[in-house]
Coordinates of C-alpha atoms in Angstrom, one line a residue:
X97 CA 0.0 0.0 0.0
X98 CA 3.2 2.5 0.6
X99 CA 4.6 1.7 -2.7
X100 CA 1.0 2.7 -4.2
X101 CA 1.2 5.4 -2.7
X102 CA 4.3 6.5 -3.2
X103 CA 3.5 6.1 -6.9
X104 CA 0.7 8.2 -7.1
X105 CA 2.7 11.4 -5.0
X106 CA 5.7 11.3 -7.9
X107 CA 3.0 11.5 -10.5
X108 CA 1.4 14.3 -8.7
X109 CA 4.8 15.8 -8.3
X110 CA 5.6 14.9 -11.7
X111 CA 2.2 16.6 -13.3
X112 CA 2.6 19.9 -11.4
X113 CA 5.4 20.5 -13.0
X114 CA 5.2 22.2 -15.6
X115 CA 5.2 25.9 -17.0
X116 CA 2.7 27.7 -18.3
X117 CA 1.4 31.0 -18.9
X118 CA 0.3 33.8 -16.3
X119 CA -3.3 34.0 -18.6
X120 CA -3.3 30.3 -17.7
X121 CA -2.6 30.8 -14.2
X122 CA -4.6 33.4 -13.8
X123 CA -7.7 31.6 -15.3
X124 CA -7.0 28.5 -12.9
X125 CA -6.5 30.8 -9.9
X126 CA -10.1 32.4 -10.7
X127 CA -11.7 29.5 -11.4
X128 CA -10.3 27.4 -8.7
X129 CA -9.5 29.5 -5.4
X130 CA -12.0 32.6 -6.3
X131 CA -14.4 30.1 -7.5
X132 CA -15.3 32.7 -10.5
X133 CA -16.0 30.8 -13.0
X134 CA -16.8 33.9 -15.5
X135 CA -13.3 35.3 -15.1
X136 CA -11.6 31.8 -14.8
X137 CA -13.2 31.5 -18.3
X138 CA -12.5 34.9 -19.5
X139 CA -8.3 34.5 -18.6
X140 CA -8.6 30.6 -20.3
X141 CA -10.1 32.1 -23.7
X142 CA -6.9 34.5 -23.7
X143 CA -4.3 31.9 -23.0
X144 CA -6.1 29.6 -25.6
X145 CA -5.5 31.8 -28.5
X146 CA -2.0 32.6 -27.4
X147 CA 1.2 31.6 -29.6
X148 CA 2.9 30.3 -26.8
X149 CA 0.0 28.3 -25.7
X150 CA -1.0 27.0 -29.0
X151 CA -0.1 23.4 -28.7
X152 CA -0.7 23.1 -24.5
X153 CA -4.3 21.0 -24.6
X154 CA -4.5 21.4 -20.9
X155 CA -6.6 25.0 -21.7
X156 CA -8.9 23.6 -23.5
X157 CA -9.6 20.7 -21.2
X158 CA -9.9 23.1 -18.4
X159 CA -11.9 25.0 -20.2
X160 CA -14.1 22.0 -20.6
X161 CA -13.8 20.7 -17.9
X162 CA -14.1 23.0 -15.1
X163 CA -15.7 26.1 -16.5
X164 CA -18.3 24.5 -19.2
X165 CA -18.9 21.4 -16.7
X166 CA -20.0 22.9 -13.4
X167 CA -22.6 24.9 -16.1
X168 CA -23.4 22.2 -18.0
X169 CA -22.5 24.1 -21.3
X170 CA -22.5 20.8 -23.0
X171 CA -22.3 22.4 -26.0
X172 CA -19.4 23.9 -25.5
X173 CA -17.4 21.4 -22.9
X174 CA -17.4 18.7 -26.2
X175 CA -16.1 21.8 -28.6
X176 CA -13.5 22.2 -25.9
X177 CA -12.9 18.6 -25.4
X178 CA -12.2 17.9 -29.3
X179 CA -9.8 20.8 -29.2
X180 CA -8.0 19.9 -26.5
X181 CA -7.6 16.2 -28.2
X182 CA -6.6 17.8 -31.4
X183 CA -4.2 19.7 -29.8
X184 CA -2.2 17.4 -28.0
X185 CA -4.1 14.1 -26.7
X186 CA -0.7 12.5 -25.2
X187 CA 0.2 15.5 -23.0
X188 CA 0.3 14.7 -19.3
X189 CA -2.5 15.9 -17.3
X190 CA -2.1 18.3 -14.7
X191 CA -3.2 15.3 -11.9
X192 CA -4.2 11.8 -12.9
X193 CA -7.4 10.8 -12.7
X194 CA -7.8 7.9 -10.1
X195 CA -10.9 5.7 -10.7
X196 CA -10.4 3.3 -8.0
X197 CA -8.8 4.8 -5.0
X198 CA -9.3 1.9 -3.4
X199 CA -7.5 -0.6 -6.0
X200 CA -5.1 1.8 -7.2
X201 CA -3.0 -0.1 -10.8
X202 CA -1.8 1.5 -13.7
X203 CA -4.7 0.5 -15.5
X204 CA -7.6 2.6 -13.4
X205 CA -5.2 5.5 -13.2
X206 CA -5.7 8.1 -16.4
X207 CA -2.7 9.6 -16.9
X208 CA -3.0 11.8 -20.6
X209 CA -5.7 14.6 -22.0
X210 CA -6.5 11.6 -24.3
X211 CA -7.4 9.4 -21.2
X212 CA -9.0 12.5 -19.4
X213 CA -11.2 13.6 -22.0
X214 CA -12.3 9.7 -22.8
X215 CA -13.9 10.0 -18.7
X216 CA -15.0 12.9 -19.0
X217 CA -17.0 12.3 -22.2
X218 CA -18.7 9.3 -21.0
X219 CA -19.8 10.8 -17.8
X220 CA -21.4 13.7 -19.6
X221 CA -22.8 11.7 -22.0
X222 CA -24.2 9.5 -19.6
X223 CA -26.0 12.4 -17.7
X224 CA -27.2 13.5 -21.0
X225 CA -28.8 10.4 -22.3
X226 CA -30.9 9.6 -19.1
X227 CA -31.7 13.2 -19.2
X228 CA -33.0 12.7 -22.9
X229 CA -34.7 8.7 -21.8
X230 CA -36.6 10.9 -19.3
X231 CA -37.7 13.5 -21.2
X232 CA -39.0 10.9 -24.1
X233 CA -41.0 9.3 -20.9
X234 CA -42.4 12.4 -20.3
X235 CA -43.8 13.3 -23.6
X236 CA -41.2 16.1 -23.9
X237 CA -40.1 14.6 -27.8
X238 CA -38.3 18.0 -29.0
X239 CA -36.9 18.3 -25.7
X240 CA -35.4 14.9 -25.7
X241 CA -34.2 15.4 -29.2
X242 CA -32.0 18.4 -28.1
X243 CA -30.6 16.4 -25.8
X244 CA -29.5 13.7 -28.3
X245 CA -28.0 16.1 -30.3
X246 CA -25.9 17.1 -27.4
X247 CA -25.0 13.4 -27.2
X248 CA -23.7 13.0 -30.6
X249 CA -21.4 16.2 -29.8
X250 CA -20.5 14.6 -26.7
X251 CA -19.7 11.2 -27.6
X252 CA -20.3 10.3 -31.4
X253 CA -19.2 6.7 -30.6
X254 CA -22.5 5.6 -28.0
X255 CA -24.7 3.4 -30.3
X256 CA -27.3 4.0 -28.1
X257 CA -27.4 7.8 -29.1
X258 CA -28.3 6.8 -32.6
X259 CA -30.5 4.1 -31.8
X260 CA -32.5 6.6 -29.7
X261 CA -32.2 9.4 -32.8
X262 CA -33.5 6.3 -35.2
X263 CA -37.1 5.2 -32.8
X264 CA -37.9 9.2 -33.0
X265 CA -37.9 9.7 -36.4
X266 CA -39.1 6.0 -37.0
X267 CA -42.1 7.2 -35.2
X268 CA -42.4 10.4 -36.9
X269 CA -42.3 8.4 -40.0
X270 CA -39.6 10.0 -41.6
X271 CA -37.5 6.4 -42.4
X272 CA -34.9 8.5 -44.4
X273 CA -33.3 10.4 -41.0
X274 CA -33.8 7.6 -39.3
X275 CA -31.6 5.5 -42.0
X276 CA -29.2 8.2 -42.1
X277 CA -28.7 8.1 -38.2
X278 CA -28.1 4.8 -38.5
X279 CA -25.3 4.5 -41.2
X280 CA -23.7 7.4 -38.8
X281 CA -23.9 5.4 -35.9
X282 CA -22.4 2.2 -38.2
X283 CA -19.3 4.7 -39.3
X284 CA -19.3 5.4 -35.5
X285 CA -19.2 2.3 -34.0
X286 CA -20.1 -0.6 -35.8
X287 CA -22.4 -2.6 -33.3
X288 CA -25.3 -5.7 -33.0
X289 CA -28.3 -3.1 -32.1
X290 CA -27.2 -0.8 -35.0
X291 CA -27.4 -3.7 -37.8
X292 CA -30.4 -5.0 -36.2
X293 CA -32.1 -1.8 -36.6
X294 CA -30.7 -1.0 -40.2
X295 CA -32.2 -4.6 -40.9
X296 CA -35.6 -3.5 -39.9
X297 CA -35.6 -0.7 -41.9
X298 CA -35.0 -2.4 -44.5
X299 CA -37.7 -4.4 -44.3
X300 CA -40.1 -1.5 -43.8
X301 CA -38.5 -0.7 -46.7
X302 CA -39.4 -3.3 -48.7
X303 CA -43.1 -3.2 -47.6
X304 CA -43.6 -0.3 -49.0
X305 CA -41.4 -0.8 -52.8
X306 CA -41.6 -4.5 -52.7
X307 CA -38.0 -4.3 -54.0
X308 CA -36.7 -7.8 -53.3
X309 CA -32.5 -6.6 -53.4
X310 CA -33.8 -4.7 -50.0
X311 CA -34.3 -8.6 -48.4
X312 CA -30.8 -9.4 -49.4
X313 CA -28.8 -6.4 -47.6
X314 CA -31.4 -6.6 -44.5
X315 CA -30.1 -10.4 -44.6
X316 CA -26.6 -9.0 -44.7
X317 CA -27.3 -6.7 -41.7
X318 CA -28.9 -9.9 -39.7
X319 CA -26.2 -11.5 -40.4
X320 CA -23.2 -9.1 -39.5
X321 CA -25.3 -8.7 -36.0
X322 CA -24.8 -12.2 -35.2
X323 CA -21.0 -12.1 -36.0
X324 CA -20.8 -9.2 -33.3
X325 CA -22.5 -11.4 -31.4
X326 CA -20.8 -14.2 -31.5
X327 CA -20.6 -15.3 -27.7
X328 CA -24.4 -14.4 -27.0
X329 CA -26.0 -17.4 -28.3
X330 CA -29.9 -16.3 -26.7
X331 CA -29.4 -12.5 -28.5
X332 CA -28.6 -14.7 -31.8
X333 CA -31.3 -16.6 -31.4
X334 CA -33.7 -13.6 -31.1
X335 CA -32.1 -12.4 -34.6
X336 CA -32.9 -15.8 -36.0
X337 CA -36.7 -15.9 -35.2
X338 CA -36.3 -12.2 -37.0
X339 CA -34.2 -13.6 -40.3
X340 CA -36.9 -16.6 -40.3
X341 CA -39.2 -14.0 -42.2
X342 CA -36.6 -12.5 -44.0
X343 CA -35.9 -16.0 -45.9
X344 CA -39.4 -16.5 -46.1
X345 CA -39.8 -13.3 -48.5
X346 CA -36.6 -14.3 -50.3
X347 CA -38.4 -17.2 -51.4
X348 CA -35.5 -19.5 -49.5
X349 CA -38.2 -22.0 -47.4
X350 CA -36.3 -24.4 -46.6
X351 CA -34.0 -22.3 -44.8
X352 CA -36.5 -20.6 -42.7
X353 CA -37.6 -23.8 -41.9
X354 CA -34.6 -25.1 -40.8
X355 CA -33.8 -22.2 -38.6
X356 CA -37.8 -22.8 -36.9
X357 CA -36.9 -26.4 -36.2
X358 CA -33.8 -25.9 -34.4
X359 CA -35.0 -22.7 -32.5
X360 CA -37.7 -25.3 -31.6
X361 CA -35.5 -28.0 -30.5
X362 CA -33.9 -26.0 -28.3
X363 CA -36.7 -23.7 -26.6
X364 CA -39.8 -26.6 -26.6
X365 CA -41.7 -24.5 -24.0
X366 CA -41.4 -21.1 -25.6
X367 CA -45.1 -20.3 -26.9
X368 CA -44.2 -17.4 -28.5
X369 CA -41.7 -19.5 -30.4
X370 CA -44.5 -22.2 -31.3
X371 CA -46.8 -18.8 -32.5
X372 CA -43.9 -17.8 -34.6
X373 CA -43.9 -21.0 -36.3
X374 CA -47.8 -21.6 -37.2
X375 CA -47.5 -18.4 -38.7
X376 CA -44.2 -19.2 -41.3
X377 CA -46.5 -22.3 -41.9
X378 CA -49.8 -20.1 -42.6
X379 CA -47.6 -17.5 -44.6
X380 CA -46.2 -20.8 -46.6
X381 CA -49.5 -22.2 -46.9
X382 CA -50.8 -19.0 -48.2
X383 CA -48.0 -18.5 -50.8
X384 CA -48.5 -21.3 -52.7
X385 CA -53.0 -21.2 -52.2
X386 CA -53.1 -17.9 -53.2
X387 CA -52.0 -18.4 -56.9
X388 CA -53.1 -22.0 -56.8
X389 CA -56.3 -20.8 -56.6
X390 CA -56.6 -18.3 -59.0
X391 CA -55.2 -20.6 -61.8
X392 CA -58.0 -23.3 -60.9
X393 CA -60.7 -20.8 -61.0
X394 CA -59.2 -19.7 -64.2
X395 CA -59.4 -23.6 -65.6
X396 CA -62.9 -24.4 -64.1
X397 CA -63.8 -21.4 -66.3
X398 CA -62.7 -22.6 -69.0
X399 CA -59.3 -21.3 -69.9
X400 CA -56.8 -23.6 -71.5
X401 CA -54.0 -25.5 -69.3
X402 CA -51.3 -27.1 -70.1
X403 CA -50.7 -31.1 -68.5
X404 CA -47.3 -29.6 -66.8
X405 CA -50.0 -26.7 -65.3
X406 CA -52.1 -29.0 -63.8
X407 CA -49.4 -31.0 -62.1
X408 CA -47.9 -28.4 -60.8
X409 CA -51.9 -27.1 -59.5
X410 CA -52.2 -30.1 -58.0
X411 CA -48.6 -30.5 -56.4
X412 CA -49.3 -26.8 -54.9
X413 CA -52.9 -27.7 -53.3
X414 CA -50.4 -30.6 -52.1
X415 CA -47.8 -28.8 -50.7
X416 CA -50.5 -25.8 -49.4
X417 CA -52.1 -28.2 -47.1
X418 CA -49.3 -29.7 -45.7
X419 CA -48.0 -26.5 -44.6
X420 CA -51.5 -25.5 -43.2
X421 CA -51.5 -29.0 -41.4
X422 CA -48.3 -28.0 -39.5
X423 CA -49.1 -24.3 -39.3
X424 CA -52.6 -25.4 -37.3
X425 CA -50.6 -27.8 -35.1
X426 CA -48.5 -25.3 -34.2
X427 CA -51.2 -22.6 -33.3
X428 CA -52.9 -25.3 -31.2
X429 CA -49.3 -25.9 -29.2
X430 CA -48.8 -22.0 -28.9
X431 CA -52.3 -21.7 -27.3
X432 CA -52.3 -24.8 -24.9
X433 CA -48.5 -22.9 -23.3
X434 CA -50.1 -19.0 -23.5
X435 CA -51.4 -17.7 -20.4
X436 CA -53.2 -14.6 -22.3
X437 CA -55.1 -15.4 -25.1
X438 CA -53.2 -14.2 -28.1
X439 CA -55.4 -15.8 -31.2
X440 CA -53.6 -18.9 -31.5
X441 CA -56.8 -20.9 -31.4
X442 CA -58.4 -18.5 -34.2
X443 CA -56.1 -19.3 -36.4
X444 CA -55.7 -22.7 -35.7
X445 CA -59.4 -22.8 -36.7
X446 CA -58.7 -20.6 -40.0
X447 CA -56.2 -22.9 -40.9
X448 CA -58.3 -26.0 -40.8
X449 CA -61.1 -23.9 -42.5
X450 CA -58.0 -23.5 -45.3
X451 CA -57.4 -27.2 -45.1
X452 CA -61.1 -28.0 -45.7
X453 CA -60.8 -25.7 -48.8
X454 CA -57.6 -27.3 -49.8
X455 CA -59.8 -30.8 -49.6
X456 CA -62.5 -29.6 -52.1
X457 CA -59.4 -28.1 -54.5
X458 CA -57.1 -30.9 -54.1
X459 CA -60.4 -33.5 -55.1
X460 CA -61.3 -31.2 -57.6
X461 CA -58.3 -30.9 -59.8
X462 CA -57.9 -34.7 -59.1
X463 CA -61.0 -35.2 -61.2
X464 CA -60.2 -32.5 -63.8
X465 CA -56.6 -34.4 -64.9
X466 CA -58.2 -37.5 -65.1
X467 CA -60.4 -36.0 -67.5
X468 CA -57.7 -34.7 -69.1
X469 CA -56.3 -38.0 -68.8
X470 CA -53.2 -36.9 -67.0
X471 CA -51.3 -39.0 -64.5
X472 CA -50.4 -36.9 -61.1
X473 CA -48.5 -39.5 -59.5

């Protein structure tokens, strides 16, 4: 404990000196023993544009740090704070900044402007950010959006900053600042939350223009999110019940299915899971009943078919019911685990109405290729 000690009085010793100007010492005298911050500030702003003082980055960290602070200027504590970095981020500080003074090591002791302004930074933004949570509780949106402006100026590398900036203007329905927020929080810092949220915009995207290369690149996004993720296998997992949809829209079934039955395997009493499942088997069903349908009706009307046409009818209704068969069971499962009533059993019983339907089609077209003389098997 003496050696620690010790340690920490020669870097004190070591940080105080070193010579500076008398606009600098006068600002530090004001702000510090006279507790004016006005003048402390006023002598700072003089030593900062000094020659002499033109590479020293311990003015504009005091500046920042213990005029704008105590004032909460934020606006003008992260101006001072990039300065101060651009100036000269390895110069010693004045005093190290001791985390832990109770485990005292070289790693919780911050030693350069680069180290200080990292602390400070977070601390500021951290105030900030609840401050701006808060507000959003409140109803105060425009408030709360000042305040995550401050944020980005603060600390441009917090992912949740952007992620806040994307659900306002998400809900304000303006998807193109909400996009751009998120490519700048991507630049940023590249993180699972930020991908997952590009990948949902992207999907909201492709609602709206049905343009199928949007699936691909929200794909992409799923899929660098799960990278980041690599040791959280329950976060992956929620991405995957996401990305199930996703492949189900790209027209790549089997892979959604595969990724259902093994999400399955592993979390048999999740109902929300086993809801999640009846409905990629309805949306299945539905895909391939849908067209199915409308080409029958065409042919019962009269139009002409090819023999390839009605095989592939009949292999549809097929296929159709078998998904609707699982899609049921899996409603049916969902709503025997659910303590709230969710319509599980509703559309188990739409689904069996579908299968019914499926029945009469499936009998149907059996009848119309034997007319035809066409062998289904």
């Amino acid at each position: 404990m003496i050696q620690k000690i010790t340690t920490v009085l020669l870097l004190l010793l070591l940080f105080a000196c070193s010579s500076t100007s008398m606009e600098f010492r006068s600002a530090k005298s004001a702000a510090r023993a006279e507790k004016d911050l006005q003048r402390g500030e006023e002598w700072a702003l003089k030593a900062l544009n000094m020659d002499m003082e033109k590479d020293n980055a311990l003015i504009p960290y005091f500046l920042a740090t213990e005029i704008y602070k105590p004032q909460e200027r934020w606006e003008d504590m992260a101006s001072m704070l990039d300065e101060a970095v651009k100036r000269n981020p390895g110069q010693k500080l004045e005093k190290p900044i001791i985390l832990d003074a109770k485990n005292i090591t070289k790693d919780n002791i911050l030693l350069t402007i680069e180290q200080g302004v990292g602390a400070h930074r977070e601390e500021a933004w951290v105030k900030l950010f609840n401050q701006a949570i808060e507000l959003t509780k409140a109803g105060e949106d425009e408030v709360a959006l000042g305040k995550l402006i401050l944020c980005l100026k603060m600390d441009s590398s917090q992912p949740q900053t952007y992620s806040a900036l994307v659900s306002y203007y998400a809900e304000k329905n303006d998807l193109k600042a909400a996009q751009n927020y998120v490519d700048q929080g991507l630049k940023a810092n590249k993180s699972a939350a930020l991908y997952e949220i590009k990948a949902k915009l992207l999907l909201s995207d492709f609602a709206t223009s049905g343009n199928k290369s949007l699936l691909a690149e929200s794909e992409s996004m799923y899929l660098k999110a799960m990278e980041l993720l690599s040791s959280d296998t329950d976060a992956i997992d929620k991405l995957k019940k996401q990305l199930i949809f996703v492949y189900i829209d790209m027209d790549q079934t089997q892979k959604a299915i595969d990724i259902s039955t093994a999400l399955l395997e592993k979390y048999y009493d999740d109902p929300d899971l086993y809801f999640n499942a009846a409905v990629l088997y309805q949306r299945l069903a539905k895909q391939l009943y849908e067209p199915a349908a409308d080409l029958y009706n065409s042919i019962n009307s009269g139009e002409s078919a090819s023999n390839e046409s009605i095989k592939q009818l009949y292999a549809d209704f097929i296929q159709s019911k078998k998904y609707a068969t699982e899609s049921k069971q899996y409603f049916l499962d969902a709503n025997d685990m659910e303590i709230e009533d969710t319509g599980s059993r509703e559309a188990a019983m739409e689904m069996r109405n579908l299968i019914k339907s499926l029945d009469t089609f499936i009998s149907s077209t059996k009848s119309i290729a034997a007319d035809s003389g066409i062998n289904l098997d």
